[in-house]
Amino acid sequence: MHMTHFVRQHLLAPRNAPVVAVPALVRCRRALFPTAATSTLSVVVLAALIVFGWRFAEWAIVHAHWTGTSSEACTGDTGACWAFVIARWKPWLVGDYPAGELWRPWTCFAAFALFWTWVVRRPHSASLARVLPGFLILPVAFFLLLVGGGPLPVVAPTRWGGLLLTLVVTLATFATALPLGLCLALGRRSRLPVVSGLCTAFVEGIRSVPLLALLFIAATLLPMFLPAGFSIDLFARAVIAFALFNAALAAEVFRGGLQSVGRGQREAATTVGLSDFAALRLIVLPQAVTVVVPALVNIMIAVIKETTLLSVIGVNDLLGAVEIGAKSPAWMGPSNILTSGYVFLALVYLSVCYGLSRYSRRLEAQR
Amino acid sequence: MTTTIPAGSADDGPIARLAGINKWYGAFHALRDVDLAVAPGERIVICGPSGSGKSTLVRTVNLLEPFQQGHLRVCGVDVAANAITRAARNAINRRVAMVFQQFNLFPHMTVLQNLTVGPVFGARAGRAEAADLAHHYLQRVGLTDQAHKHPAQLSGGQQQRVAIARALCTRPRLVLFDEPTASLDPEMVNEVLQTMETLAAEGMTMIVVTHEMGFARRVADRVVFMDQGQIVEMAPPEAFFDRPQSPRLTAFLGRVLTH
């Protein structure tokens, strides 16, 4: 074949990509019924969904009892007892917090909602340095406001409960576990064998013990190690157990983040005259922390769900409030009351944690 | 700011002197009895086959690599083998700057922050003073309008010029270049070499590891040929390229200069 010398006379301008419009019905058919086998599977799964969905809707909506102030309102086992959930809104939200002081928990909820809205709406590229202090300051402020003192009447943490407790415990756990986890991760990289050995032993040890066991140890064993006359309440002990456990998890997350920052970054920091500490603070940590933010949000989701374990050691969280409510004289009786409480609990946790995991996904996508 | 020539050292001796440096990676003998003295204002180009210890050698000068035998004195700081203190390393790195093959810019900072972080947090310069210096060197490398971009938004050649500006912002008395053009696209190599040549013409003391033989011929006062961890031949460029003495260098030049 004769090879000619090709020269383009005019350069081509860019054009838009062709748009292929597939009708929704066709897309649906392609997705659900591409072959005989998958069509059968689709039909079976859809049928099962419809049957169970209808049964749940029947229980949760059609036969549900919505109003009433005692178990009298929920006769029969065929429908949910939402009256139980609606009538006892206060234990779910704030536990046994004094009715006259409710503005304090409301302030906490509102402050957190405002803070979280700001966190979610700001672009991820903006400095993390402005977000992290919020997670340290808020729990301290909430704790001081809720406990009271001075002009405010003191409300012991034993009277807090429900979502309020979940919020405060989660934030307090975060505020303590993250700095501690970072220190542990840095300690594991230390050149001093004593420091790195201790940090490794702590992380591996705590990670290998179930959280529930840690909670029982904190509730029963911890007081024996404290000096006589010095006692801390169950709430603080629980937060300590949570903080230690999640610090060990966060330490592993931070360790991965630190490893993701290349050796070249540290070397470049050294050659521009930064000390080891300045290099860590200005060059390594900002990059490492940015990388692990989605993983930290996942730890936060886990902490929120773990707060249900608090009910086991007698702290009045949402799960504890449901169980106590179902045992109260007014609501003794049909088993659907307790079931409704559990379903409500699941829906609350689902909505909170699903929202958080969506946020975590978005952070990952923005990276 | 018109002059960038660093003040002469107090003792007016070599800026860097390496004596009998030996280094092992495990059992591998990476540097073998290396002796090298670099006078103020001198431009030294190091070349050699890959794995010959060129990079290890320049990285030893600013103590990024420890060494097991020998002694070095860089900008008045004495360091003996196996006695590298953090203080000595920081002292040397405040006077010696480095440009890396992979640029190693700080990706979470703007170009301007990359240039000022060393002076402000390492040398304790004022922020305004550091920013002035940064703008001065950005102009020198022709990137005035990129000051507020992040490194990822720049081309490879631009990133390496930022890295050179970052090195100069620490007001170094010696700049080390570790294969600064090796990871650049061919069309970007020249803009970086040009910047380095300007710097050399202004009298900056430089040690450059590179495969760019044209650059070595134009710029170097002395060219060093390394093979198997040792200095095999060292000469001014004309003698080095036109009258190589050792068979190893002759063979090496035959391989790199034919194309």
XYZ file of C-alpha atoms in Angstrom:
626
model
C 0.000 0.000 0.000
C 1.237 3.453 -0.833
C 1.854 5.598 2.290
C 1.078 9.242 1.687
C 2.220 12.172 3.796
C -0.853 13.325 5.742
C -1.125 16.948 6.853
C -4.241 18.303 8.590
C -5.175 21.695 7.160
C -7.588 22.834 9.893
C -7.529 21.717 13.550
C -10.819 20.297 14.806
C -12.767 22.240 17.429
C -13.997 20.184 20.407
C -17.578 18.872 20.135
C -20.056 17.744 22.796
C -20.302 14.022 23.522
C -23.424 12.414 22.009
C -26.276 12.012 24.492
C -27.996 8.639 24.416
C -31.480 8.784 25.956
C -32.695 5.391 27.206
C -36.392 5.328 28.280
C -36.894 4.630 31.985
C -38.916 1.487 31.243
C -36.126 0.054 29.081
C -33.500 0.852 31.718
C -35.673 -0.825 34.362
C -36.128 -3.937 32.195
C -32.402 -4.143 31.497
C -31.594 -3.823 35.186
C -34.175 -6.299 36.544
C -34.922 -8.797 33.739
C -31.829 -9.241 31.571
C -31.925 -13.094 31.535
C -34.411 -15.798 32.523
C -32.524 -16.712 35.707
C -32.098 -13.150 36.948
C -35.714 -12.403 36.023
C -36.856 -15.230 38.295
C -34.618 -13.970 41.079
C -35.955 -10.443 40.649
C -39.544 -11.646 40.829
C -38.906 -13.722 43.963
C -37.098 -10.900 45.750
C -39.704 -8.322 44.762
C -42.511 -10.621 45.906
C -40.790 -11.208 49.245
C -40.280 -7.461 49.655
C -43.948 -6.795 48.936
C -45.194 -9.498 51.314
C -42.936 -8.500 54.226
C -43.350 -4.809 53.484
C -47.122 -5.175 53.575
C -47.027 -7.183 56.800
C -44.834 -4.566 58.438
C -47.040 -1.750 57.169
C -50.084 -3.563 58.542
C -48.407 -3.868 61.928
C -46.851 -0.419 61.961
C -49.638 1.644 60.389
C -52.954 -0.099 59.723
C -53.428 -1.798 63.090
C -51.280 0.634 65.078
C -52.489 2.399 68.207
C -51.558 6.064 68.168
C -53.150 7.692 71.188
C -53.429 6.885 74.858
C -51.530 7.221 78.108
C -51.352 3.624 79.297
C -51.318 0.043 78.057
C -55.148 0.223 77.922
C -54.703 2.020 74.593
C -52.875 -0.916 73.013
C -55.169 -3.929 73.196
C -54.339 -6.929 71.077
C -51.001 -7.947 69.643
C -51.661 -7.222 65.968
C -50.558 -3.586 65.810
C -47.741 -1.361 66.989
C -48.199 0.705 70.105
C -46.985 4.151 69.037
C -48.959 5.658 71.875
C -46.233 4.285 74.142
C -43.544 6.041 72.078
C -45.490 9.314 71.817
C -46.542 9.504 75.455
C -43.040 8.938 76.749
C -41.211 11.439 74.510
C -39.354 12.926 77.442
C -37.413 9.793 78.538
C -36.383 9.206 74.910
C -35.027 12.706 74.491
C -33.637 13.768 77.860
C -34.195 10.904 80.324
C -35.100 11.968 83.835
C -33.943 15.566 83.418
C -35.958 17.947 85.688
C -38.922 19.416 83.842
C -38.149 22.963 84.988
C -34.612 22.857 83.562
C -35.401 21.452 80.118
C -34.107 24.579 78.362
C -30.608 23.304 79.072
C -30.856 20.079 77.030
C -32.757 21.963 74.318
C -29.882 24.448 74.134
C -27.425 21.580 73.756
C -29.456 19.963 70.964
C -29.844 23.284 69.153
C -26.170 24.181 69.535
C -25.131 20.804 68.200
C -27.575 21.028 65.280
C -26.161 24.433 64.336
C -22.570 23.216 64.659
C -23.226 20.089 62.631
C -25.036 22.019 59.897
C -22.002 24.270 59.632
C -19.624 21.294 59.533
C -21.573 19.505 56.816
C -22.117 22.535 54.626
C -18.546 23.822 54.589
C -16.289 22.590 51.800
C -13.991 19.747 52.746
C -10.999 21.582 51.345
C -11.299 24.253 54.056
C -9.001 23.853 57.009
C -9.837 21.076 59.457
C -8.275 23.189 62.166
C -11.534 25.099 62.435
C -13.728 21.994 62.871
C -11.720 19.953 65.351
C -11.789 22.519 68.199
C -15.595 22.380 68.022
C -15.473 18.687 68.857
C -13.307 19.478 71.883
C -15.152 22.539 73.153
C -18.770 21.414 72.644
C -18.729 18.365 74.955
C -17.090 20.349 77.748
C -19.596 23.189 77.335
C -22.530 20.757 77.194
C -21.331 18.908 80.268
C -20.938 22.121 82.291
C -24.336 23.433 81.169
C -26.135 20.156 81.897
C -24.514 19.594 85.306
C -25.088 23.171 86.325
C -23.688 24.780 89.454
C -23.537 28.371 90.575
C -26.849 30.035 89.726
C -28.057 26.877 87.929
C -29.356 23.994 90.052
C -27.082 20.944 89.874
C -28.456 18.022 87.851
C -26.460 14.837 88.418
C -25.575 12.848 85.278
C -27.589 9.920 86.687
C -30.720 11.876 85.752
C -29.665 12.402 82.142
C -30.813 9.915 79.594
C -32.075 9.091 76.149
C -30.741 10.903 73.111
C -29.222 13.608 75.294
C -27.008 11.014 76.921
C -26.131 9.528 73.542
C -25.133 12.967 72.269
C -23.032 13.885 75.301
C -21.365 10.478 75.617
C -20.562 10.408 71.891
C -19.071 13.885 71.924
C -17.188 13.305 75.172
C -15.827 10.039 73.795
C -14.709 11.801 70.665
C -13.096 14.673 72.521
C -11.024 12.275 74.630
C -10.503 9.327 72.280
C -9.207 11.313 69.289
C -6.362 13.161 71.049
C -5.477 10.027 72.989
C -5.575 7.918 69.825
C -3.323 10.388 68.028
C -0.841 10.307 70.913
C -0.871 6.497 70.867
C -0.308 6.412 67.112
C 2.621 8.818 67.437
C 3.902 6.893 70.440
C 3.996 3.665 68.449
C 6.363 5.367 66.008
C 8.624 6.635 68.765
C 12.297 5.767 68.650
C 12.243 5.055 72.392
C 11.437 1.351 72.841
C 9.706 1.952 76.185
C 7.253 4.445 74.676
C 6.535 2.499 71.499
C 6.260 -0.782 73.443
C 3.803 0.657 75.945
C 1.666 2.257 73.243
C 1.619 -0.925 71.165
C 0.725 -3.027 74.190
C -2.077 -0.628 75.142
C -3.560 -0.507 71.643
C -3.340 -4.244 71.052
C -4.585 -5.037 74.560
C -7.617 -2.766 74.486
C -8.508 -3.764 70.934
C -8.601 -7.410 71.941
C -11.082 -6.968 74.806
C -14.823 -6.687 74.114
C -16.221 -3.236 74.827
C -18.906 -4.739 77.053
C -16.255 -6.361 79.255
C -14.429 -3.037 79.438
C -17.637 -1.333 80.503
C -18.206 -3.839 83.307
C -14.589 -3.452 84.403
C -14.976 0.320 84.404
C -18.204 0.064 86.362
C -16.962 -2.367 89.007
C -13.173 -2.541 89.061
C -12.164 1.062 88.421
C -13.323 2.381 91.835
C -10.906 -0.040 93.520
C -7.925 1.630 91.853
C -8.935 5.120 92.873
C -7.710 6.649 96.144
C -10.073 6.309 99.091
C -12.684 9.045 99.288
C -12.307 9.833 95.617
C -15.204 8.507 93.622
C -16.377 9.231 90.119
C -19.876 8.488 88.990
C -21.020 5.769 86.640
C -21.385 8.230 83.775
C -17.726 9.297 83.945
C -16.558 5.696 84.300
C -18.533 4.710 81.231
C -17.076 7.609 79.245
C -13.571 6.572 80.337
C -14.176 3.008 79.123
C -15.577 4.320 75.829
C -12.677 6.719 75.417
C -10.013 4.067 76.034
C -11.634 1.572 73.684
C -12.141 4.030 70.865
C -8.724 5.598 71.393
C -7.244 2.202 70.548
C -9.358 2.062 67.372
C -8.551 5.665 66.461
C -4.846 4.993 67.041
C -4.895 2.361 64.298
C -6.731 4.752 61.982
C -4.230 7.528 62.664
C -1.343 5.112 62.196
C -2.604 4.360 58.695
C -2.945 8.077 58.017
C 0.593 8.787 59.204
C 1.940 5.984 57.042
C 0.174 7.442 54.017
C 2.354 10.562 54.192
C 5.473 9.730 52.219
C 9.037 9.852 53.468
C 9.762 12.566 50.902
C 7.465 14.977 52.732
C 9.411 14.557 55.965
C 12.718 14.908 54.128
C 11.554 18.048 52.341
C 10.439 19.480 55.680
C 13.875 18.749 57.138
C 15.671 20.388 54.221
C 13.695 23.637 54.505
C 14.933 23.875 58.084
C 11.950 22.588 60.064
C 12.582 20.701 63.293
C 11.116 17.204 63.660
C 8.259 18.562 65.752
C 7.493 21.407 63.342
C 7.575 18.948 60.434
C 5.087 16.732 62.240
C 2.774 19.609 63.158
C 2.864 21.536 59.883
C 3.537 18.951 57.195
C 2.745 15.383 58.293
C -0.285 15.735 60.591
C -2.437 17.992 58.392
C -2.083 15.520 55.528
C -2.538 12.434 57.697
C -5.652 13.775 59.436
C -7.280 14.840 56.169
C -6.846 11.314 54.850
C -8.491 9.662 57.857
C -11.508 11.935 58.365
C -13.947 9.480 56.688
C -12.592 6.652 58.859
C -13.037 8.845 61.945
C -16.654 9.498 60.979
C -17.096 5.719 60.821
C -15.719 5.437 64.358
C -18.237 8.100 65.384
C -21.059 6.009 63.911
C -19.817 3.018 65.874
C -19.659 5.066 69.092
C -23.246 6.250 68.653
C -24.440 2.672 68.298
C -22.248 1.476 71.162
C -23.997 3.871 73.547
C -26.801 1.289 73.721
C -24.398 -0.856 75.759
C -24.612 1.759 78.500
C -28.041 0.433 79.459
C -26.380 -2.823 80.509
C -24.371 -1.152 83.264
C -27.390 0.826 84.418
C -26.923 4.129 82.627
C -30.274 5.347 81.377
C -29.654 5.641 77.612
C -32.287 5.272 74.876
C -32.345 1.469 75.118
C -32.513 1.634 78.908
C -35.355 4.152 78.663
C -37.326 1.827 76.380
C -36.915 -1.110 78.733
C -37.669 0.904 81.851
C -40.696 2.423 80.128
C -42.091 -0.973 79.199
C -41.725 -2.095 82.812
C -43.451 0.965 84.259
C -46.872 0.295 85.821
C -48.763 2.294 83.202
C -47.295 0.366 80.290
C -47.090 -3.165 81.693
C -48.865 -5.692 79.576
C -48.908 -6.635 75.921
C -45.574 -7.530 74.377
C -46.162 -5.241 71.393
C -45.321 -2.284 73.632
C -41.720 -3.422 74.093
C -41.477 -4.377 70.404
C -42.708 -0.941 69.363
C -40.093 0.599 71.615
C -37.342 -1.450 70.008
C -38.520 -0.617 66.489
C -38.637 3.062 67.395
C -35.121 2.769 68.828
C -33.877 1.103 65.656
C -35.441 3.827 63.496
C -33.838 6.582 65.569
C -30.375 5.005 65.328
C -30.930 4.219 61.650
C -31.736 7.806 60.763
C -28.828 9.260 62.756
C -26.221 6.766 61.578
C -27.434 6.656 57.987
C -27.117 10.417 57.825
C -23.590 10.182 59.173
C -22.569 7.448 56.779
C -23.894 9.486 53.861
C -21.699 12.342 55.088
C -18.716 9.992 55.313
C -19.326 8.796 51.742
C -19.423 12.378 50.549
C -16.101 13.111 52.233
C -14.558 10.077 50.563
C -15.892 11.164 47.178
C -14.470 14.664 47.640
C -10.985 13.404 48.369
C 16.856 42.407 46.979
C 19.406 42.078 44.240
C 22.042 39.760 45.580
C 21.509 36.143 46.458
C 25.141 35.251 46.915
C 25.556 33.954 50.436
C 28.121 35.544 52.674
C 31.469 33.777 52.784
C 31.934 31.323 55.606
C 33.792 32.359 58.708
C 36.726 30.047 58.090
C 36.750 30.566 54.298
C 37.512 26.886 53.820
C 35.378 24.522 51.781
C 31.622 24.795 52.277
C 31.456 21.033 52.464
C 34.229 18.537 53.060
C 33.640 14.798 53.077
C 36.518 12.641 54.321
C 36.628 8.870 54.051
C 32.833 8.454 54.018
C 31.647 4.838 54.067
C 28.049 3.743 54.129
C 26.354 0.372 54.072
C 22.703 -0.552 53.490
C 22.693 -3.802 55.405
C 25.500 -5.760 53.753
C 25.541 -3.567 50.623
C 28.529 -1.206 50.575
C 26.883 1.905 49.123
C 29.618 4.535 49.608
C 33.289 3.552 49.681
C 35.990 5.925 50.971
C 34.414 9.014 49.441
C 36.510 12.198 49.734
C 35.149 15.434 48.309
C 35.651 19.114 49.084
C 33.363 21.813 47.708
C 34.675 25.384 47.657
C 32.336 28.389 48.007
C 30.771 29.220 44.641
C 31.794 25.912 43.130
C 29.385 23.964 40.894
C 29.840 20.232 41.054
C 27.963 17.793 38.842
C 27.867 14.130 39.833
C 27.034 11.510 37.242
C 27.279 7.776 36.938
C 25.206 4.672 36.246
C 22.109 4.059 38.366
C 22.888 2.445 41.708
C 26.359 3.976 41.759
C 25.690 5.949 44.964
C 25.229 9.455 43.486
C 21.965 10.165 45.291
C 23.197 8.555 48.478
C 26.231 10.831 48.361
C 24.298 14.117 48.087
C 21.809 12.919 50.684
C 24.720 12.294 53.032
C 25.830 15.919 52.739
C 22.656 17.173 54.492
C 22.466 14.098 56.734
C 19.283 12.651 55.217
C 21.388 9.476 55.124
C 23.481 8.417 58.106
C 26.936 6.972 57.421
C 29.011 4.463 59.324
C 32.586 5.602 58.753
C 34.295 8.893 57.999
C 33.773 12.505 58.853
C 32.088 15.452 57.227
C 32.110 19.178 57.805
C 29.315 21.178 56.183
C 29.001 24.941 56.647
C 31.118 24.810 59.769
C 29.211 21.925 61.364
C 31.353 18.865 62.125
C 29.753 15.442 62.043
C 31.465 12.143 62.732
C 30.161 8.756 61.671
C 27.424 7.291 63.871
C 27.255 10.534 65.865
C 24.583 12.405 63.953
C 22.632 14.524 66.397
C 19.332 16.187 65.680
C 20.988 19.522 66.433
C 23.720 18.928 63.837
C 21.183 17.859 61.238
C 19.026 20.930 61.864
C 22.066 23.218 61.828
C 23.199 21.850 58.464
C 19.714 21.934 56.970
C 19.280 25.571 57.915
C 22.283 26.369 55.674
C 21.901 23.700 52.969
C 18.823 23.354 50.748
C 17.772 20.479 48.537
C 15.756 19.946 45.360
C 14.352 16.431 44.933
C 13.609 14.297 41.912
C 9.968 13.949 43.018
C 9.703 17.696 43.907
C 8.260 16.830 47.363
C 6.223 20.020 47.520
C 3.740 20.153 50.390
C 0.439 19.323 48.637
C -1.833 20.772 51.344
C -0.247 24.219 51.082
C -0.337 26.911 48.440
C 2.819 27.736 46.524
C 3.352 30.771 48.741
C 2.948 28.709 51.931
C 5.388 26.132 50.552
C 7.938 28.896 50.203
C 7.378 30.581 53.564
C 6.898 27.636 55.915
C 10.637 26.989 56.217
C 11.724 30.575 56.878
C 8.812 31.295 59.252
C 8.777 28.081 61.316
C 12.377 26.915 60.822
C 14.441 30.094 60.720
C 11.948 32.215 62.722
C 11.735 34.929 60.090
C 8.829 37.381 60.138
C 5.845 36.459 57.995
C 5.964 39.658 55.962
C 9.689 39.309 55.379
C 9.268 35.657 54.352
C 6.430 36.554 51.974
C 8.562 39.278 50.362
C 11.383 36.798 49.899
C 8.964 34.232 48.462
C 7.568 36.687 45.925
C 11.097 37.672 44.972
C 12.105 34.078 44.213
C 8.795 33.256 42.536
C 9.508 36.091 40.162
C 13.018 34.725 39.639
C 11.660 31.325 38.582
C 8.926 33.007 36.516
C 5.894 31.911 38.536
C 4.665 35.174 40.053
C 1.051 34.525 39.069
C 0.953 31.006 40.604
C 1.524 32.038 44.237
C -1.939 31.078 45.453
C -2.333 27.794 43.598
C -1.754 24.375 45.095
C 1.082 22.208 43.707
C -1.354 19.755 42.087
C -2.593 22.567 39.824
C 0.881 23.093 38.328
C 2.775 21.226 35.624
C 5.796 19.125 36.570
C 8.215 21.763 35.351
C 6.418 24.476 37.288
C 6.409 22.312 40.416
C 10.147 21.791 40.183
C 10.702 25.526 39.716
C 8.589 26.119 42.838
C 10.784 23.568 44.616
C 13.874 25.519 43.532
C 12.304 28.756 44.772
C 11.443 27.018 48.046
C 15.068 25.935 48.402
C 16.313 29.484 47.744
C 13.880 30.996 50.260
C 15.852 29.395 53.072
C 18.832 31.570 51.954
C 21.082 28.522 51.611
C 24.861 28.587 51.227
C 24.750 25.323 49.306
C 21.964 23.806 47.197
C 21.850 20.072 46.523
C 19.993 18.832 43.427
C 19.071 15.151 43.342
C 18.202 14.338 39.706
C 15.940 17.399 39.412
C 14.870 16.702 35.823
C 14.661 12.909 35.893
C 10.888 12.731 36.396
C 9.958 15.558 34.033
C 8.502 15.336 30.533
C 11.167 16.228 27.931
C 9.509 19.527 27.063
C 9.723 20.641 30.712
C 13.369 19.720 31.302
C 14.728 22.883 29.706
C 12.742 25.345 31.830
C 14.178 23.716 34.960
C 17.746 23.526 33.606
C 17.498 27.188 32.587
C 16.528 28.157 36.122
C 19.448 26.173 37.507
C 21.879 27.743 35.055
C 20.784 31.236 36.068
C 21.326 30.282 39.679
C 24.793 28.927 38.868
C 25.688 32.093 36.966
C 24.910 34.106 40.106
C 27.529 32.202 42.051
C 25.425 29.777 44.104
C 27.372 26.785 45.390
C 25.693 23.684 43.961
C 26.074 19.928 43.948
C 23.960 18.479 41.145
C 23.246 14.818 40.470
C 22.022 14.637 36.893
C 22.115 12.739 33.618
C 21.991 16.010 31.659
C 25.509 15.974 30.181
C 24.956 19.225 28.273
C 24.185 20.959 31.554
C 27.308 19.456 33.123
C 29.496 20.702 30.272
C 28.033 24.225 30.338
C 27.781 24.801 34.070
C 30.066 22.544 36.107
C 33.424 23.586 37.531
C 34.125 19.938 38.219
C 32.362 16.794 37.067
C 32.455 13.725 39.310
C 31.975 10.216 37.942
C 30.812 7.626 40.433
C 30.596 3.879 40.030
C 30.043 1.175 42.645
C 29.894 3.647 45.512
C 33.215 5.337 44.806
C 34.496 8.380 42.978
C 36.194 6.953 39.896
C 37.088 10.143 38.063
C 36.809 13.853 38.794
C 37.853 16.632 36.420
C 36.859 19.980 34.850
C 34.240 19.420 32.115
C 36.557 19.732 29.075
C 38.981 17.167 30.430
C 36.141 15.006 31.756
C 34.226 14.767 28.490
C 37.039 15.087 25.938
C 39.910 13.214 27.636
C 38.399 10.649 30.042
C 41.185 8.616 31.681
C 39.429 5.602 33.162
C 37.933 2.854 31.005
C 34.768 2.941 33.130
C 34.112 6.612 32.394
C 34.965 6.131 28.726
C 32.421 3.307 28.545
C 29.817 5.341 30.453
C 30.247 8.392 28.207
C 30.023 6.116 25.194
C 26.649 4.894 26.430
C 25.124 8.280 27.350
C 26.545 10.553 24.656
C 25.823 8.522 21.505
C 22.173 9.553 21.140
